[in-house]
Amino acid sequence: MNPQSLPDRDPDALRRATLLLAGMLVLWPLLVVSQFRPAALFEPGNLAAMGHFLKGFLPPEVSVGFLGLLVKAMLETLAIATAGVTLALLVAAPLAFAMTHSLSVSRIGPGPGRLRGEVLRGAVRLLLVVLRGIPELVWALVFVRALGLGPAAGVLALAITYGGMLGKVYAEILESGDTRPARALRQKRRSPPRSGRVAALLYGLVPGAVQELVSYTIYRWECAIRASVVMGFVGAGGLGQLMDQAMKMLNGGEAATILIVFLLLVLLADAISAWLRRQLA
Amino acid sequence: MQNDEAKALQLCFSCVITLVIAAAVVIASFAYLPLGPGRLFSREAGGEMLEFFLSFFPPDLSAGHVRKTAWAAVETLAVSAVGTLLAAVGGLLLCLPASGRYGWAPRALARGLLNLLRSVPELVWAALMVLAAGLGPFAGVLALGLHTTGVLGRLFAEALENTPKEPAAALLGVGASPALAFVYGTLPGVAPQLLAYTLYRWEMNIRMAAILGFVGAGGLGQMLYYELSLFHQAQAATVIGAMLLLSVAVDAASAVARRGLARAYA
């Protein structure tokens, strides 16, 4: 090919160079603040600690006593996730019910209940923001201080954060479907008389949305399993607490086994959740 | 008609079974955990909880503490940004073999590595990195970088696999080197998507960076852990408030950015 037919210089070079320079200028303080120092990885003290820990990974610990402990922790993790999501459901359902716009009569126009309705919905929205805006790990840490080490903190933390998330998403799902049946049920008319909010929810909105609601709940259960393992690191029971202990004692063999079990558990939860959701579809 | 009714009955039978199993699992979970309704929901426990929560109020808003919290929030932002950038670079490097450019063996190897990186949670990586790099925000950067590399590498590889091959093939055809063909033929097509994935992960990583500190990886999390360990509830409340603010701000910023993007593409 004739090289003359191609431009010998990048026509966009100036813009690219400017962008790169600007990027570097922004990046520099970030690197300083985050104490970016790859050399730290190769300091003899750190190398020794990590090397000792990693050497312990092989062989993974498989003594019967430890495996028994592991199975118990695994069941605990599953139970925390299930109980947490169940409680979250109890938190979320009434909040979503209160927030769903199409169930409200006052939304139509100025009327006696309008201001009260708007204030209530605003308050519920704010409450949901607070509930899910604070990560479950923070709630878990706080509850561990209040209730002591153990699964109770994890269950409550999940109930609060996931309650907030489920509440928001439930309301969104209910609103995004066909709201005409619910609105018709809530309309004022002589006969049959106007339906109540609960009836309008159950007969007008839920039938169209139930599949999506259940599917999302199952997906959240899957997330809750991962979250409950992580919450163990602040003392909320289950596999995470076991892993935290193994890491603090620099017991590589135990850490390796727990890690493998954790990965298997996540895979299993993935599969169960995918299967359940396929059944629904 | 008859058939439909029979079908409906059958369906209901299976959904009843599913419901019963679900209820059994839930009951078993509550029974297995040493919760005890008396422990959580009795009046005494409720009173204690209430007292504990009230001890967080009012939050400590003295200038010195607020300044410290703000600095920790800046540190958290820096950790999330550098970690995500590191992951974008790592993901870009690993997505080339993972998209099958060099044959099936490197593809399988790269995918396996990405899966491993992705399935270990950030907090576990952080605990490991605190061992490897010492306490401080750098461990958080590495932890976010490793986990997010796994996520982004896979997303990048899928984007590369789905992008049209003709532009790069045309450049190769006129004698460009493979590297140039990639940079000028393939990259411009996928770049917006790669950028969108990276920004989305950055948003998640800001939230994550705030809590990685619990295992000693700097930022707001480390501060909160420290204050709570000393039973400084008022100071801890300020840090929790900062986390909440950060999360809301990120939500709002991402909503605005998304609306802007939607308009740009419309």
Coordinates of C-alpha atoms in Angstrom, one line a residue:
Chain A
M1 CA 0.0 0.0 0.0
N2 CA 1.1 3.5 -0.7
P3 CA 2.0 5.1 2.7
Q4 CA 1.4 8.6 1.2
S5 CA -2.3 8.0 1.0
L6 CA -2.6 7.8 4.8
P7 CA -2.0 11.0 6.8
D8 CA 1.4 10.6 8.6
R9 CA 0.2 12.4 11.7
D10 CA -2.8 11.8 13.9
P11 CA -5.2 14.6 13.0
D12 CA -6.6 14.6 16.5
A13 CA -3.3 14.6 18.3
L14 CA -3.6 18.0 19.9
R15 CA -6.9 17.3 21.5
R16 CA -5.8 13.9 22.7
A17 CA -2.6 15.4 24.3
T18 CA -4.6 18.1 26.0
L19 CA -7.1 15.6 27.4
L20 CA -4.3 13.3 28.6
L21 CA -2.5 16.2 30.3
A22 CA -5.7 17.4 32.0
G23 CA -6.4 13.9 33.2
M24 CA -2.9 13.6 34.7
L25 CA -3.4 16.9 36.5
V26 CA -6.6 15.7 38.1
L27 CA -5.1 12.3 38.8
W28 CA -2.1 13.5 40.6
P29 CA -3.8 14.8 43.8
L30 CA -6.0 11.7 43.9
L31 CA -3.0 9.5 43.9
V32 CA -1.5 11.5 46.7
V33 CA -4.7 11.4 48.8
S34 CA -5.2 7.7 48.3
Q35 CA -1.5 7.1 49.3
F36 CA -0.9 5.3 46.1
R37 CA 2.5 3.6 46.7
P38 CA 2.9 0.3 44.8
A39 CA 6.3 0.0 46.5
A40 CA 4.5 -0.8 49.8
L41 CA 3.6 -4.2 48.3
F42 CA 7.3 -5.2 48.1
E43 CA 8.4 -4.0 51.6
P44 CA 10.0 -6.9 53.4
G45 CA 7.6 -6.8 56.3
N46 CA 4.5 -6.9 54.1
L47 CA 6.0 -9.5 51.8
A48 CA 6.8 -11.8 54.8
A49 CA 3.3 -11.4 56.3
M50 CA 1.5 -12.1 52.9
G51 CA 3.9 -14.9 52.0
H52 CA 3.4 -16.6 55.3
F53 CA -0.4 -16.3 54.9
L54 CA -0.5 -17.4 51.3
K55 CA 1.8 -20.4 52.0
G56 CA -0.8 -21.5 54.6
F57 CA -3.5 -21.6 51.8
L58 CA -2.1 -24.9 50.6
P59 CA -3.4 -27.3 51.7
P60 CA -6.8 -26.0 52.7
E61 CA -7.9 -27.0 56.2
V62 CA -10.2 -30.0 55.9
S63 CA -10.3 -31.5 59.5
V64 CA -13.7 -32.9 60.5
G65 CA -14.0 -30.5 63.4
F66 CA -13.4 -27.4 61.2
L67 CA -15.7 -28.7 58.5
G68 CA -18.5 -29.1 61.1
L69 CA -18.0 -25.5 62.1
L70 CA -18.1 -24.5 58.5
V71 CA -21.4 -26.2 57.7
K72 CA -22.9 -24.5 60.8
A73 CA -21.6 -21.1 59.7
M74 CA -23.0 -21.7 56.2
L75 CA -26.4 -22.6 57.4
E76 CA -26.3 -19.5 59.6
T77 CA -25.4 -17.4 56.6
L78 CA -28.3 -18.8 54.6
A79 CA -30.7 -18.3 57.6
I80 CA -29.5 -14.7 58.1
A81 CA -30.2 -13.9 54.5
T82 CA -33.6 -15.6 54.5
A83 CA -34.8 -14.1 57.8
G84 CA -33.4 -10.7 56.8
V85 CA -35.2 -10.6 53.5
T86 CA -38.4 -11.8 55.2
L87 CA -38.3 -8.9 57.7
A88 CA -37.3 -6.5 54.9
L89 CA -40.5 -7.6 53.1
L90 CA -42.5 -6.7 56.2
V91 CA -40.8 -3.3 56.2
A92 CA -41.1 -2.6 52.5
A93 CA -44.7 -3.7 51.8
P94 CA -46.5 -1.0 53.9
L95 CA -44.0 1.7 52.8
A96 CA -44.5 0.9 49.1
F97 CA -48.2 0.8 49.7
A98 CA -48.1 4.2 51.2
M99 CA -45.9 5.6 48.4
T100 CA -47.8 4.3 45.4
H101 CA -49.2 7.3 43.6
S102 CA -51.9 5.7 41.6
L103 CA -53.7 4.4 44.7
S104 CA -54.1 7.9 45.9
V105 CA -57.4 9.8 45.4
S106 CA -56.0 13.2 46.4
R107 CA -53.5 13.2 43.5
I108 CA -56.3 14.0 41.1
G109 CA -56.7 17.6 42.1
P110 CA -57.0 20.1 45.0
G111 CA -59.1 18.6 47.7
P112 CA -59.2 18.2 51.5
G113 CA -56.7 15.3 51.7
R114 CA -54.2 16.5 49.1
L115 CA -51.7 18.2 51.3
R116 CA -51.8 15.4 53.8
G117 CA -51.2 12.9 51.1
E118 CA -48.3 14.8 49.6
V119 CA -46.7 15.2 53.0
L120 CA -47.1 11.5 53.9
R121 CA -45.6 10.4 50.5
G122 CA -42.7 12.8 50.9
A123 CA -42.0 11.6 54.4
V124 CA -42.1 7.9 53.3
R125 CA -39.8 8.7 50.4
L126 CA -37.3 10.4 52.8
L127 CA -37.5 7.5 55.2
L128 CA -36.7 5.1 52.4
V129 CA -33.7 7.2 51.3
V130 CA -32.3 7.0 54.8
L131 CA -33.0 3.3 55.2
R132 CA -31.2 2.3 52.0
G133 CA -28.7 5.2 51.9
I134 CA -26.7 3.9 54.8
P135 CA -25.0 0.6 53.8
E136 CA -26.0 -2.6 55.5
L137 CA -22.5 -3.0 56.8
V138 CA -22.8 0.2 58.8
W139 CA -26.1 -0.9 60.3
A140 CA -24.6 -4.2 61.1
L141 CA -21.6 -2.5 62.9
V142 CA -24.0 -0.3 64.9
F143 CA -26.3 -3.3 65.8
V144 CA -23.3 -5.4 66.9
R145 CA -22.5 -2.6 69.4
A146 CA -26.1 -2.6 70.6
L147 CA -27.0 -6.4 70.5
G148 CA -23.5 -8.0 70.8
L149 CA -21.8 -10.3 68.3
G150 CA -24.0 -12.7 66.5
P151 CA -26.6 -13.1 63.7
A152 CA -29.2 -10.8 65.2
A153 CA -27.3 -7.8 64.1
G154 CA -27.0 -9.1 60.6
V155 CA -30.7 -9.9 60.3
L156 CA -31.7 -6.4 61.5
A157 CA -29.2 -4.7 59.2
L158 CA -30.6 -6.6 56.2
A159 CA -34.2 -5.9 57.3
I160 CA -33.5 -2.1 57.3
T161 CA -31.3 -1.7 54.2
Y162 CA -33.2 -4.2 52.1
G163 CA -36.5 -2.9 53.4
G164 CA -35.6 0.5 52.0
M165 CA -34.5 -0.9 48.6
L166 CA -37.4 -3.3 48.2
G167 CA -39.9 -0.5 49.2
K168 CA -38.5 1.8 46.6
V169 CA -38.4 -0.8 43.9
Y170 CA -41.9 -2.2 44.7
A171 CA -43.4 1.2 44.4
E172 CA -41.6 1.7 41.1
I173 CA -42.8 -1.6 39.8
L174 CA -46.4 -1.0 40.8
E175 CA -46.3 2.4 39.1
S176 CA -44.6 1.3 35.9
G177 CA -47.3 -1.3 35.1
D178 CA -50.8 -0.6 33.8
T179 CA -52.3 1.6 36.5
R180 CA -55.7 2.1 34.8
P181 CA -57.5 -0.8 36.6
A182 CA -56.4 0.6 40.0
R183 CA -57.4 4.1 39.1
A184 CA -60.8 2.9 37.8
L185 CA -61.3 1.1 41.1
R186 CA -60.5 4.2 43.1
Q187 CA -62.8 6.4 41.0
K188 CA -65.8 7.9 42.7
R189 CA -69.1 6.5 41.4
R190 CA -72.5 5.6 42.6
S191 CA -72.6 1.8 42.1
P192 CA -70.7 -0.2 43.0
P193 CA -69.2 2.2 45.5
R194 CA -65.5 3.3 45.3
S195 CA -63.1 0.5 46.3
G196 CA -60.7 1.0 49.2
R197 CA -57.0 1.4 48.8
V198 CA -56.2 -2.2 49.8
A199 CA -58.7 -3.6 47.4
A200 CA -57.4 -1.4 44.6
L201 CA -53.9 -2.6 45.3
L202 CA -54.8 -6.3 45.4
Y203 CA -57.2 -6.4 42.5
G204 CA -55.9 -3.4 40.4
L205 CA -52.1 -3.4 40.6
V206 CA -50.7 -6.6 42.1
P207 CA -52.1 -9.0 39.4
G208 CA -50.1 -7.3 36.7
A209 CA -47.0 -6.8 38.7
V210 CA -46.7 -9.9 40.9
Q211 CA -44.3 -11.7 38.7
E212 CA -41.8 -8.8 38.6
L213 CA -42.3 -8.3 42.4
V214 CA -41.5 -11.9 43.2
S215 CA -38.6 -12.0 40.8
Y216 CA -37.0 -8.9 42.2
T217 CA -37.4 -10.3 45.8
I218 CA -35.6 -13.5 44.8
Y219 CA -32.8 -11.5 43.2
R220 CA -32.5 -9.5 46.5
W221 CA -32.3 -12.8 48.5
E222 CA -29.4 -13.8 46.3
C223 CA -27.7 -10.4 47.1
A224 CA -28.5 -10.9 50.8
I225 CA -26.5 -14.0 50.9
R226 CA -23.4 -12.2 49.6
A227 CA -24.2 -9.3 52.0
S228 CA -24.6 -11.6 55.0
V229 CA -21.1 -13.1 54.4
V230 CA -19.6 -9.6 54.2
M231 CA -21.4 -8.5 57.3
G232 CA -19.8 -11.3 59.2
F233 CA -16.6 -9.3 59.0
V234 CA -18.0 -6.8 61.5
G235 CA -19.2 -9.6 63.8
A236 CA -22.7 -10.4 62.5
G237 CA -22.2 -14.2 62.4
G238 CA -22.0 -16.7 59.6
L239 CA -19.2 -17.5 57.2
G240 CA -17.9 -13.9 57.2
Q241 CA -17.2 -14.0 60.9
L242 CA -15.3 -17.2 60.6
M243 CA -13.3 -15.8 57.7
D244 CA -12.5 -12.7 59.7
Q245 CA -11.2 -14.8 62.5
A246 CA -9.1 -16.9 60.2
M247 CA -7.6 -13.8 58.6
K248 CA -6.8 -12.2 61.9
M249 CA -5.0 -15.3 63.1
L250 CA -3.2 -15.5 59.7
N251 CA -4.5 -19.0 59.3
G252 CA -4.2 -19.4 55.6
G253 CA -5.5 -23.0 55.4
E254 CA -8.8 -22.1 57.1
A255 CA -9.2 -18.9 55.1
A256 CA -8.7 -20.9 51.8
T257 CA -11.4 -23.5 52.8
I258 CA -13.8 -20.7 53.8
L259 CA -13.2 -18.9 50.6
I260 CA -13.9 -22.0 48.5
V261 CA -17.1 -22.7 50.4
F262 CA -18.2 -19.1 50.0
L263 CA -17.6 -19.2 46.2
L264 CA -19.6 -22.4 46.0
L265 CA -22.4 -20.9 48.1
V266 CA -22.6 -17.9 45.9
L267 CA -22.7 -20.1 42.8
L268 CA -25.5 -22.2 44.4
A269 CA -27.5 -19.2 45.3
D270 CA -27.0 -17.9 41.7
A271 CA -28.3 -21.1 40.3
I272 CA -31.3 -21.4 42.7
S273 CA -32.3 -17.8 42.0
A274 CA -31.9 -18.1 38.3
W275 CA -34.0 -21.3 38.3
L276 CA -36.7 -19.9 40.5
R277 CA -37.0 -16.8 38.3
R278 CA -37.1 -18.9 35.1
Q279 CA -40.0 -20.9 36.7
L280 CA -41.8 -17.6 37.1
A281 CA -41.3 -16.3 33.6
Chain B
M1 CA -62.8 -24.0 29.0
Q2 CA -62.6 -27.2 30.9
N3 CA -59.0 -27.5 29.9
D4 CA -58.2 -24.0 31.1
E5 CA -59.7 -24.6 34.4
A6 CA -57.8 -27.8 34.9
K7 CA -54.6 -26.0 33.9
A8 CA -55.4 -23.3 36.5
L9 CA -55.9 -25.9 39.2
Q10 CA -52.7 -27.6 38.3
L11 CA -50.8 -24.3 38.4
C12 CA -52.3 -23.5 41.8
F13 CA -51.2 -26.8 43.1
S14 CA -47.6 -26.2 42.2
C15 CA -47.7 -22.6 43.5
V16 CA -49.2 -23.9 46.8
I17 CA -46.3 -26.3 47.1
T18 CA -43.8 -23.6 46.3
L19 CA -45.4 -21.3 48.9
V20 CA -45.4 -24.0 51.5
I21 CA -41.7 -24.7 50.9
A22 CA -40.9 -21.0 51.0
A23 CA -42.8 -20.7 54.3
A24 CA -41.0 -23.7 55.7
V25 CA -37.6 -22.3 54.7
V26 CA -38.4 -18.9 56.4
I27 CA -39.7 -20.5 59.6
A28 CA -36.6 -22.8 59.7
S29 CA -34.4 -19.8 59.3
F30 CA -35.9 -17.9 62.2
A31 CA -35.9 -21.1 64.3
Y32 CA -32.2 -21.8 63.5
L33 CA -31.0 -18.3 64.5
P34 CA -30.6 -17.6 68.2
L35 CA -32.9 -14.5 67.8
G36 CA -35.6 -15.2 70.3
P37 CA -38.5 -12.8 69.9
G38 CA -38.0 -11.9 73.5
R39 CA -34.5 -10.7 72.8
L40 CA -35.4 -8.5 69.9
F41 CA -38.9 -7.3 70.5
S42 CA -39.5 -7.3 74.2
R43 CA -40.1 -3.9 75.9
E44 CA -36.8 -4.1 77.8
A45 CA -34.8 -4.7 74.7
G46 CA -36.7 -2.1 72.8
G47 CA -35.9 0.4 75.5
E48 CA -32.3 -0.4 75.5
M49 CA -32.2 -0.1 71.7
L50 CA -34.0 3.3 71.8
E51 CA -31.5 4.5 74.4
F52 CA -28.6 3.4 72.3
F53 CA -30.0 5.1 69.2
L54 CA -30.7 8.3 71.1
S55 CA -27.1 8.4 72.2
F56 CA -26.2 9.1 68.5
F57 CA -28.0 12.4 68.8
P58 CA -27.1 15.2 68.5
P59 CA -24.2 14.5 66.1
D60 CA -20.9 16.2 66.8
L61 CA -20.8 19.2 64.4
S62 CA -17.8 21.0 65.9
A63 CA -15.6 22.5 63.2
G64 CA -12.7 20.2 63.9
H65 CA -14.6 17.0 63.7
V66 CA -16.5 18.1 60.6
R67 CA -13.2 19.0 58.9
K68 CA -11.9 15.6 59.8
T69 CA -15.0 13.9 58.4
A70 CA -14.8 16.0 55.2
W71 CA -11.2 15.0 54.7
A72 CA -12.1 11.3 55.2
A73 CA -14.9 11.8 52.6
V74 CA -12.3 13.2 50.2
E75 CA -10.1 10.2 50.8
T76 CA -13.0 7.9 50.1
L77 CA -13.7 9.7 46.8
A78 CA -10.0 9.4 45.9
V79 CA -9.8 5.7 46.7
S80 CA -12.9 5.0 44.6
A81 CA -11.6 7.0 41.7
V82 CA -8.1 5.6 41.6
G83 CA -9.4 2.1 42.3
T84 CA -11.9 2.3 39.4
L85 CA -9.2 3.8 37.1
L86 CA -6.9 0.9 38.0
A87 CA -9.7 -1.5 37.3
A88 CA -10.4 0.1 33.9
V89 CA -6.8 -0.3 32.9
G90 CA -6.7 -3.9 34.2
G91 CA -10.0 -4.7 32.6
L92 CA -8.9 -3.3 29.3
L93 CA -5.7 -5.4 29.4
L94 CA -7.6 -8.6 30.3
C95 CA -10.6 -8.1 28.0
L96 CA -8.3 -8.5 25.0
P97 CA -7.5 -12.2 25.6
A98 CA -11.0 -12.7 27.2
S99 CA -12.7 -11.6 24.0
G100 CA -11.0 -14.5 22.2
R101 CA -8.5 -12.4 20.1
Y102 CA -5.6 -14.8 20.8
G103 CA -7.4 -18.1 20.6
W104 CA -9.4 -20.2 23.0
A105 CA -6.7 -21.1 25.6
P106 CA -5.9 -17.5 26.6
R107 CA -9.6 -16.8 26.4
A108 CA -10.5 -19.5 28.9
L109 CA -7.5 -18.5 31.1
A110 CA -8.5 -14.8 31.1
R111 CA -12.1 -15.6 31.8
G112 CA -11.2 -17.8 34.7
L113 CA -9.0 -15.1 36.2
L114 CA -11.8 -12.5 35.7
N115 CA -14.3 -14.8 37.4
L116 CA -12.0 -15.3 40.4
L117 CA -11.4 -11.6 40.8
R118 CA -15.1 -10.8 40.5
S119 CA -16.5 -13.5 42.9
V120 CA -14.3 -12.5 45.9
P121 CA -16.1 -9.5 47.5
E122 CA -14.4 -6.2 47.8
L123 CA -14.3 -6.4 51.6
V124 CA -12.5 -9.8 51.5
W125 CA -10.0 -8.3 49.0
A126 CA -9.5 -5.4 51.3
A127 CA -8.8 -7.6 54.3
L128 CA -6.2 -9.4 52.1
M129 CA -4.7 -6.2 50.8
V130 CA -4.3 -4.8 54.3
L131 CA -2.0 -7.7 54.9
A132 CA -0.2 -7.2 51.6
A133 CA 0.2 -3.4 51.6
G134 CA -0.4 -2.3 55.2
L135 CA -3.2 -0.3 56.7
G136 CA -4.4 2.8 54.8
P137 CA -6.3 3.9 51.7
F138 CA -3.9 2.2 49.3
A139 CA -5.2 -1.2 50.5
G140 CA -8.7 0.1 49.6
V141 CA -7.5 1.2 46.2
L142 CA -6.0 -2.3 45.5
A143 CA -9.1 -4.1 46.8
L144 CA -11.5 -2.0 44.6
G145 CA -9.1 -2.4 41.7
L146 CA -9.0 -6.1 41.9
H147 CA -12.7 -6.8 42.3
T148 CA -13.7 -4.2 39.7
T149 CA -11.1 -5.5 37.2
G150 CA -13.0 -8.8 37.3
V151 CA -16.4 -7.0 36.7
L152 CA -15.2 -4.5 34.0
G153 CA -13.0 -7.1 32.2
R154 CA -15.9 -9.3 31.6
L155 CA -18.2 -6.4 30.5
F156 CA -15.5 -5.0 28.3
A157 CA -14.9 -8.4 26.7
E158 CA -18.6 -8.8 25.9
A159 CA -18.7 -5.3 24.4
L160 CA -15.6 -6.2 22.2
E161 CA -17.2 -9.5 21.1
N162 CA -20.4 -7.7 20.1
T163 CA -18.9 -4.8 18.2
P164 CA -18.7 -5.0 14.4
K165 CA -15.4 -6.3 13.1
E166 CA -15.5 -4.6 9.7
P167 CA -13.7 -1.3 10.5
A168 CA -10.7 -3.1 12.0
A169 CA -10.7 -5.6 9.1
A170 CA -10.6 -2.8 6.6
L171 CA -7.7 -1.1 8.3
L172 CA -5.8 -4.4 8.5
G173 CA -6.6 -4.8 4.8
V174 CA -4.9 -1.6 3.9
G175 CA -1.8 -2.6 5.8
A176 CA -2.2 -1.1 9.3
S177 CA -0.6 -3.0 12.1
P178 CA -3.0 -5.0 14.4
A179 CA -2.4 -2.5 17.3
L180 CA -3.3 0.5 15.1
A181 CA -6.3 -1.4 13.6
F182 CA -7.6 -2.0 17.2
V183 CA -7.0 1.6 18.3
Y184 CA -8.6 3.2 15.2
G185 CA -11.0 0.5 14.0
T186 CA -12.4 -1.2 17.1
L187 CA -11.9 1.1 20.0
P188 CA -13.9 4.2 18.8
G189 CA -16.9 2.0 18.3
V190 CA -16.9 0.5 21.9
A191 CA -15.4 3.4 23.7
P192 CA -18.7 5.0 24.8
Q193 CA -19.9 1.7 26.1
L194 CA -16.7 1.1 28.0
L195 CA -16.9 4.6 29.5
A196 CA -20.5 4.1 30.5
Y197 CA -19.6 0.8 32.3
T198 CA -16.7 2.4 34.0
L199 CA -18.7 5.4 35.3
Y200 CA -21.4 3.0 36.5
R201 CA -18.9 1.0 38.5
W202 CA -17.3 4.2 39.8
E203 CA -20.7 5.1 41.2
M204 CA -20.9 1.7 43.0
N205 CA -17.3 2.0 44.2
I206 CA -17.9 5.3 45.9
R207 CA -20.4 3.6 48.2
M208 CA -18.1 0.6 48.6
A209 CA -15.0 2.7 49.4
A210 CA -16.9 4.3 52.2
I211 CA -17.2 1.0 54.0
L212 CA -13.9 -0.7 53.1
G213 CA -12.3 1.2 55.9
F214 CA -13.9 -1.3 58.4
V215 CA -11.0 -3.7 57.8
G216 CA -8.5 -0.8 57.9
A217 CA -8.5 0.5 54.3
G218 CA -8.9 4.2 55.1
G219 CA -11.6 6.7 54.4
L220 CA -14.9 7.2 56.1
G221 CA -15.2 3.6 57.1
Q222 CA -12.0 3.5 59.1
M223 CA -13.1 6.6 60.9
L224 CA -16.5 5.2 61.7
Y225 CA -15.0 1.9 63.0
Y226 CA -12.6 3.9 65.2
E227 CA -15.3 6.2 66.7
L228 CA -17.7 3.3 67.3
S229 CA -15.0 1.2 69.0
L230 CA -14.4 4.1 71.4
F231 CA -18.2 4.4 72.0
H232 CA -18.1 8.0 70.5
Q233 CA -21.6 7.8 69.3
A234 CA -22.0 11.5 68.6
Q235 CA -18.9 11.5 66.4
A236 CA -19.9 8.3 64.7
A237 CA -23.3 9.9 63.9
T238 CA -21.5 12.7 61.9
V239 CA -19.6 10.1 59.9
I240 CA -22.8 8.1 59.2
G241 CA -24.4 11.4 58.1
A242 CA -21.5 12.0 55.7
M243 CA -21.9 8.5 54.2
L244 CA -25.6 9.2 53.7
L245 CA -24.9 12.5 52.1
L246 CA -22.3 11.0 49.9
S247 CA -24.7 8.3 48.8
V248 CA -27.5 10.7 48.1
A249 CA -25.2 13.1 46.2
V250 CA -23.9 10.2 44.0
D251 CA -27.5 9.1 43.3
A252 CA -28.4 12.7 42.3
A253 CA -25.3 13.2 40.2
S254 CA -25.8 9.9 38.4
A255 CA -29.4 10.7 37.7
V256 CA -28.5 14.1 36.2
A257 CA -25.7 12.6 34.2
R258 CA -28.0 9.9 32.9
R259 CA -30.6 12.5 31.9
G260 CA -27.9 14.5 30.1
L261 CA -26.7 11.4 28.2
A262 CA -30.2 10.4 27.3
R263 CA -30.8 13.9 25.8
A264 CA -27.5 13.7 24.0
Y265 CA -28.4 10.5 22.3
A266 CA -32.0 11.4 21.6

